[in-house]
Amino acid sequence: WEDIELLSPDQPMRLRVSSDRISDLHPADLAEIISDLTRTESDKLLESLDVETVAETLEEVEPEFQAALVETMPDERVADVLEEMSPDAAADLLAELPEGRSEDLLNLMEKDEADDVRRLLTYPENSVGGIMTTEYVAVRPDLTAEQAMAFLRKVGAEAETINYVYVTDRSDALIGVFSLQDLVLAHPRTPVEQIMHERIVTLSPLDSQDDAAHAVAKYNLLAIPVVDEDGRIQGIVTADDALDKIIPTA
């Protein structure tokens, strides 16, 4: 709020800083500023920001407001923004848009990322499948701790969280999990199967968001894996997404 210049009551507020400095603000602060601007002002501000900053900012507001903010934005730019958002957040935004435009935007996205979002859109809105993300890290049990660490450095930046690493077999069935702390403290040559925990709290894609929130609170977890009826991992639900049901972002 130190960057806001208040005018007379009948005039909108304006920013005291340049748009390039605005992008240095935390996305949550940007979202708060945008929510207090007029439609024209918010459109201009979003237009001045890079795609990654727009994506991070949109994730801080409710899907209904996201849809309003991208209503007049060119489809190509919206598709780029959707690719920068987590799959679950992108799916929530697309669910708020008219079906025709939603499909057009999916067609403009990279195929792999669009496929992840399409799959999430098939789940009921208030289900675990509707809030899970497909951006997680999984490794095979025959890796050593050193190899797992190298793999994490390679792919970790694309994951929603690296607090937990999941262990799957060749059919993608979930067989174990270990924390980043477990990995860091393990001897480099220790096999993953010796540091993983086999007792795993899981959710089903069709469980309710309330189930996810209660599991996070009961077991004090930062993320919970979601598995299908055959035990294959489908995604993860992070604690912040699970608790949004009880403590909404708004």
CSV table of N, CA, C and O in Angstrom, one decimal, residues 139-200:
chain,number,residue,atom,x,y,z
A,139,VAL,N,10.2,-41.2,-8.4
A,139,VAL,CA,11.4,-41.9,-8.8
A,139,VAL,C,11.1,-43.4,-8.7
A,139,VAL,O,10.2,-43.9,-8.0
A,140,ARG,N,12.1,-44.2,-9.2
A,140,ARG,CA,12.0,-45.7,-9.1
A,140,ARG,C,12.8,-46.1,-7.8
A,140,ARG,O,13.7,-45.4,-7.4
A,141,PRO,N,12.4,-47.3,-7.2
A,141,PRO,CA,13.0,-47.7,-6.0
A,141,PRO,C,14.5,-48.1,-6.1
A,141,PRO,O,15.2,-48.2,-5.1
A,142,ASP,N,15.0,-48.4,-7.3
A,142,ASP,CA,16.3,-48.9,-7.5
A,142,ASP,C,17.4,-47.8,-7.6
A,142,ASP,O,18.6,-48.0,-7.7
A,143,LEU,N,16.9,-46.5,-7.6
A,143,LEU,CA,17.9,-45.4,-7.6
A,143,LEU,C,18.6,-45.3,-6.2
A,143,LEU,O,18.0,-45.7,-5.2
A,144,THR,N,19.8,-44.8,-6.2
A,144,THR,CA,20.4,-44.4,-5.0
A,144,THR,C,20.0,-43.0,-4.5
A,144,THR,O,19.4,-42.3,-5.3
A,145,ALA,N,20.3,-42.7,-3.3
A,145,ALA,CA,20.0,-41.3,-2.8
A,145,ALA,C,20.7,-40.3,-3.7
A,145,ALA,O,20.1,-39.2,-4.0
A,146,GLU,N,21.9,-40.5,-4.0
A,146,GLU,CA,22.7,-39.6,-4.9
A,146,GLU,C,22.0,-39.4,-6.2
A,146,GLU,O,21.9,-38.3,-6.7
A,147,GLN,N,21.6,-40.5,-6.8
A,147,GLN,CA,20.9,-40.4,-8.1
A,147,GLN,C,19.5,-39.7,-8.0
A,147,GLN,O,19.2,-39.0,-8.9
A,148,ALA,N,18.8,-40.0,-6.9
A,148,ALA,CA,17.6,-39.3,-6.7
A,148,ALA,C,17.7,-37.8,-6.6
A,148,ALA,O,16.9,-37.0,-7.1
A,149,MET,N,18.8,-37.4,-5.9
A,149,MET,CA,19.1,-36.0,-5.7
A,149,MET,C,19.4,-35.3,-7.0
A,149,MET,O,18.9,-34.2,-7.3
A,150,ALA,N,20.2,-36.0,-7.9
A,150,ALA,CA,20.5,-35.5,-9.2
A,150,ALA,C,19.2,-35.3,-10.0
A,150,ALA,O,19.1,-34.4,-10.7
A,151,PHE,N,18.3,-36.3,-9.9
A,151,PHE,CA,17.1,-36.3,-10.7
A,151,PHE,C,16.2,-35.1,-10.2
A,151,PHE,O,15.6,-34.4,-11.0
A,152,LEU,N,16.2,-34.9,-8.9
A,152,LEU,CA,15.4,-33.8,-8.3
A,152,LEU,C,15.9,-32.5,-8.7
A,152,LEU,O,15.1,-31.6,-9.0
A,153,ARG,N,17.3,-32.3,-8.8
A,153,ARG,CA,17.8,-31.1,-9.4
A,153,ARG,C,17.4,-30.8,-10.8
A,153,ARG,O,17.2,-29.7,-11.2
A,154,LYS,N,17.2,-31.9,-11.5
A,154,LYS,CA,16.9,-31.8,-13.0
A,154,LYS,C,15.4,-31.4,-13.2
A,154,LYS,O,15.1,-30.6,-14.0
A,155,VAL,N,14.5,-32.0,-12.4
A,155,VAL,CA,13.1,-31.8,-12.7
A,155,VAL,C,12.3,-31.0,-11.6
A,155,VAL,O,11.2,-30.7,-11.7
A,156,GLY,N,13.0,-30.8,-10.5
A,156,GLY,CA,12.3,-30.2,-9.3
A,156,GLY,C,11.7,-28.9,-9.5
A,156,GLY,O,10.7,-28.5,-8.9
A,157,ALA,N,12.3,-28.1,-10.4
A,157,ALA,CA,11.8,-26.7,-10.7
A,157,ALA,C,10.4,-26.7,-11.3
A,157,ALA,O,9.6,-25.8,-11.1
A,158,GLU,N,10.0,-27.8,-11.9
A,158,GLU,CA,8.7,-27.9,-12.6
A,158,GLU,C,7.7,-28.5,-11.7
A,158,GLU,O,6.5,-28.5,-12.0
A,159,ALA,N,8.0,-29.0,-10.5
A,159,ALA,CA,7.1,-29.6,-9.6
A,159,ALA,C,6.4,-28.5,-8.7
A,159,ALA,O,6.9,-27.5,-8.4
A,160,GLU,N,5.2,-28.9,-8.3
A,160,GLU,CA,4.4,-28.0,-7.4
A,160,GLU,C,5.2,-27.9,-6.0
A,160,GLU,O,5.2,-26.8,-5.4
A,161,THR,N,5.7,-29.0,-5.6
A,161,THR,CA,6.5,-29.1,-4.3
A,161,THR,C,7.5,-30.2,-4.4
A,161,THR,O,7.2,-31.2,-5.0
A,162,ILE,N,8.6,-30.0,-3.7
A,162,ILE,CA,9.6,-31.1,-3.7
A,162,ILE,C,9.8,-31.5,-2.2
A,162,ILE,O,10.8,-32.2,-1.9
A,163,ASN,N,8.9,-31.2,-1.3
A,163,ASN,CA,9.0,-31.6,0.1
A,163,ASN,C,8.9,-33.1,0.2
A,163,ASN,O,9.5,-33.7,1.1
A,164,TYR,N,8.1,-33.7,-0.7
A,164,TYR,CA,8.0,-35.2,-0.8
A,164,TYR,C,8.3,-35.7,-2.2
A,164,TYR,O,8.0,-35.0,-3.2
A,165,VAL,N,9.0,-36.8,-2.2
A,165,VAL,CA,9.3,-37.5,-3.4
A,165,VAL,C,8.6,-38.8,-3.4
A,165,VAL,O,8.8,-39.6,-2.4
A,166,TYR,N,7.9,-39.2,-4.4
A,166,TYR,CA,7.1,-40.4,-4.4
A,166,TYR,C,7.8,-41.5,-5.2
A,166,TYR,O,8.6,-41.2,-6.1
A,167,VAL,N,7.7,-42.7,-4.7
A,167,VAL,CA,8.4,-43.9,-5.3
A,167,VAL,C,7.3,-44.8,-6.0
A,167,VAL,O,6.3,-45.2,-5.4
A,168,THR,N,7.5,-45.0,-7.3
A,168,THR,CA,6.5,-45.8,-8.0
A,168,THR,C,7.2,-47.0,-8.7
A,168,THR,O,8.4,-46.9,-9.0
A,169,ASP,N,6.5,-48.0,-9.0
A,169,ASP,CA,7.0,-49.1,-9.8
A,169,ASP,C,6.8,-48.9,-11.3
A,169,ASP,O,6.4,-47.8,-11.7
A,170,ARG,N,7.1,-49.9,-12.1
A,170,ARG,CA,7.0,-49.7,-13.5
A,170,ARG,C,5.6,-49.4,-14.1
A,170,ARG,O,5.5,-48.9,-15.2
A,171,SER,N,4.6,-49.8,-13.3
A,171,SER,CA,3.2,-49.5,-13.7
A,171,SER,C,2.7,-48.2,-13.1
A,171,SER,O,1.5,-47.9,-13.2
A,172,ASP,N,3.6,-47.4,-12.5
A,172,ASP,CA,3.3,-46.2,-11.8
A,172,ASP,C,2.4,-46.3,-10.6
A,172,ASP,O,1.8,-45.4,-10.1
A,173,ALA,N,2.4,-47.6,-10.0
A,173,ALA,CA,1.8,-47.8,-8.7
A,173,ALA,C,2.6,-47.2,-7.6
A,173,ALA,O,3.8,-47.3,-7.6
A,174,LEU,N,2.0,-46.5,-6.7
A,174,LEU,CA,2.7,-45.9,-5.6
A,174,LEU,C,3.1,-46.9,-4.6
A,174,LEU,O,2.3,-47.6,-4.0
A,175,ILE,N,4.4,-47.0,-4.3
A,175,ILE,CA,4.9,-48.0,-3.3
A,175,ILE,C,5.6,-47.4,-2.1
A,175,ILE,O,5.9,-48.1,-1.2
A,176,GLY,N,5.9,-46.1,-2.2
A,176,GLY,CA,6.6,-45.4,-1.1
A,176,GLY,C,6.7,-43.9,-1.2
A,176,GLY,O,6.3,-43.4,-2.3
A,177,VAL,N,7.2,-43.3,-0.2
A,177,VAL,CA,7.4,-41.8,-0.2
A,177,VAL,C,8.5,-41.5,0.7
A,177,VAL,O,8.7,-42.2,1.8
A,178,PHE,N,9.3,-40.5,0.4
A,178,PHE,CA,10.3,-40.0,1.4
A,178,PHE,C,10.3,-38.5,1.3
A,178,PHE,O,9.9,-37.9,0.2
A,179,SER,N,10.8,-37.9,2.3
A,179,SER,CA,10.8,-36.4,2.4
A,179,SER,C,12.2,-35.9,1.9
A,179,SER,O,13.1,-36.7,1.8
A,180,LEU,N,12.2,-34.6,1.6
A,180,LEU,CA,13.5,-34.0,1.2
A,180,LEU,C,14.5,-34.2,2.3
A,180,LEU,O,15.7,-34.4,2.0
A,181,GLN,N,14.0,-34.1,3.5
A,181,GLN,CA,14.9,-34.2,4.6
A,181,GLN,C,15.5,-35.6,4.7
A,181,GLN,O,16.7,-35.8,4.9
A,182,ASP,N,14.7,-36.7,4.4
A,182,ASP,CA,15.1,-38.0,4.4
A,182,ASP,C,16.3,-38.2,3.4
A,182,ASP,O,17.3,-38.9,3.6
A,183,LEU,N,16.0,-37.6,2.2
A,183,LEU,CA,17.0,-37.7,1.1
A,183,LEU,C,18.3,-37.0,1.4
A,183,LEU,O,19.4,-37.6,1.2
A,184,VAL,N,18.2,-35.8,2.0
A,184,VAL,CA,19.5,-35.0,2.3
A,184,VAL,C,20.3,-35.7,3.3
A,184,VAL,O,21.5,-35.8,3.3
A,185,LEU,N,19.7,-36.4,4.3
A,185,LEU,CA,20.4,-37.0,5.4
A,185,LEU,C,20.9,-38.4,5.1
A,185,LEU,O,21.7,-39.0,5.8
A,186,ALA,N,20.4,-39.0,4.0
A,186,ALA,CA,20.8,-40.4,3.6
A,186,ALA,C,22.2,-40.4,3.1
A,186,ALA,O,22.6,-39.4,2.4
A,187,HIS,N,22.9,-41.5,3.2
A,187,HIS,CA,24.2,-41.7,2.6
A,187,HIS,C,24.0,-41.8,1.1
A,187,HIS,O,23.0,-42.3,0.6
A,188,PRO,N,24.8,-41.1,0.3
A,188,PRO,CA,24.6,-41.0,-1.1
A,188,PRO,C,24.4,-42.4,-1.8
A,188,PRO,O,23.7,-42.5,-2.8
A,189,ARG,N,25.0,-43.5,-1.3
A,189,ARG,CA,24.8,-44.8,-2.0
A,189,ARG,C,23.7,-45.6,-1.4
A,189,ARG,O,23.5,-46.7,-1.9
A,190,THR,N,22.9,-45.1,-0.5
A,190,THR,CA,21.8,-45.8,0.0
A,190,THR,C,20.6,-45.9,-1.0
A,190,THR,O,20.2,-44.9,-1.6
A,191,PRO,N,20.1,-47.1,-1.3
A,191,PRO,CA,19.0,-47.2,-2.2
A,191,PRO,C,17.8,-46.5,-1.7
A,191,PRO,O,17.5,-46.5,-0.5
A,192,VAL,N,17.0,-45.9,-2.6
A,192,VAL,CA,15.8,-45.2,-2.3
A,192,VAL,C,14.8,-46.2,-1.5
A,192,VAL,O,14.2,-45.7,-0.6
A,193,GLU,N,14.8,-47.4,-1.9
A,193,GLU,CA,13.8,-48.4,-1.2
A,193,GLU,C,14.2,-48.5,0.3
A,193,GLU,O,13.3,-49.0,1.0
A,194,GLN,N,15.4,-48.2,0.7
A,194,GLN,CA,15.7,-48.3,2.1
A,194,GLN,C,15.4,-47.0,2.9
A,194,GLN,O,15.4,-47.0,4.1
A,195,ILE,N,15.2,-45.9,2.2
A,195,ILE,CA,14.8,-44.7,2.9
A,195,ILE,C,13.3,-44.3,2.8
A,195,ILE,O,12.9,-43.4,3.5
A,196,MET,N,12.7,-45.0,1.9
A,196,MET,CA,11.3,-44.6,1.7
A,196,MET,C,10.4,-45.2,2.8
A,196,MET,O,10.7,-46.2,3.4
A,197,HIS,N,9.2,-44.5,3.0
A,197,HIS,CA,8.2,-45.0,3.9
A,197,HIS,C,7.1,-45.7,3.1
A,197,HIS,O,6.6,-45.1,2.2
A,198,GLU,N,6.8,-46.9,3.6
A,198,GLU,CA,5.8,-47.7,2.8
A,198,GLU,C,4.3,-47.4,3.3
A,198,GLU,O,3.4,-47.8,2.6
A,199,ARG,N,4.2,-46.9,4.5
A,199,ARG,CA,2.9,-46.6,5.0
A,199,ARG,C,2.5,-45.2,4.5
A,199,ARG,O,3.1,-44.2,5.0
A,200,ILE,N,1.6,-45.1,3.6
A,200,ILE,CA,1.3,-43.8,2.9
A,200,ILE,C,-0.1,-43.4,3.0
A,200,ILE,O,-1.0,-44.3,2.8
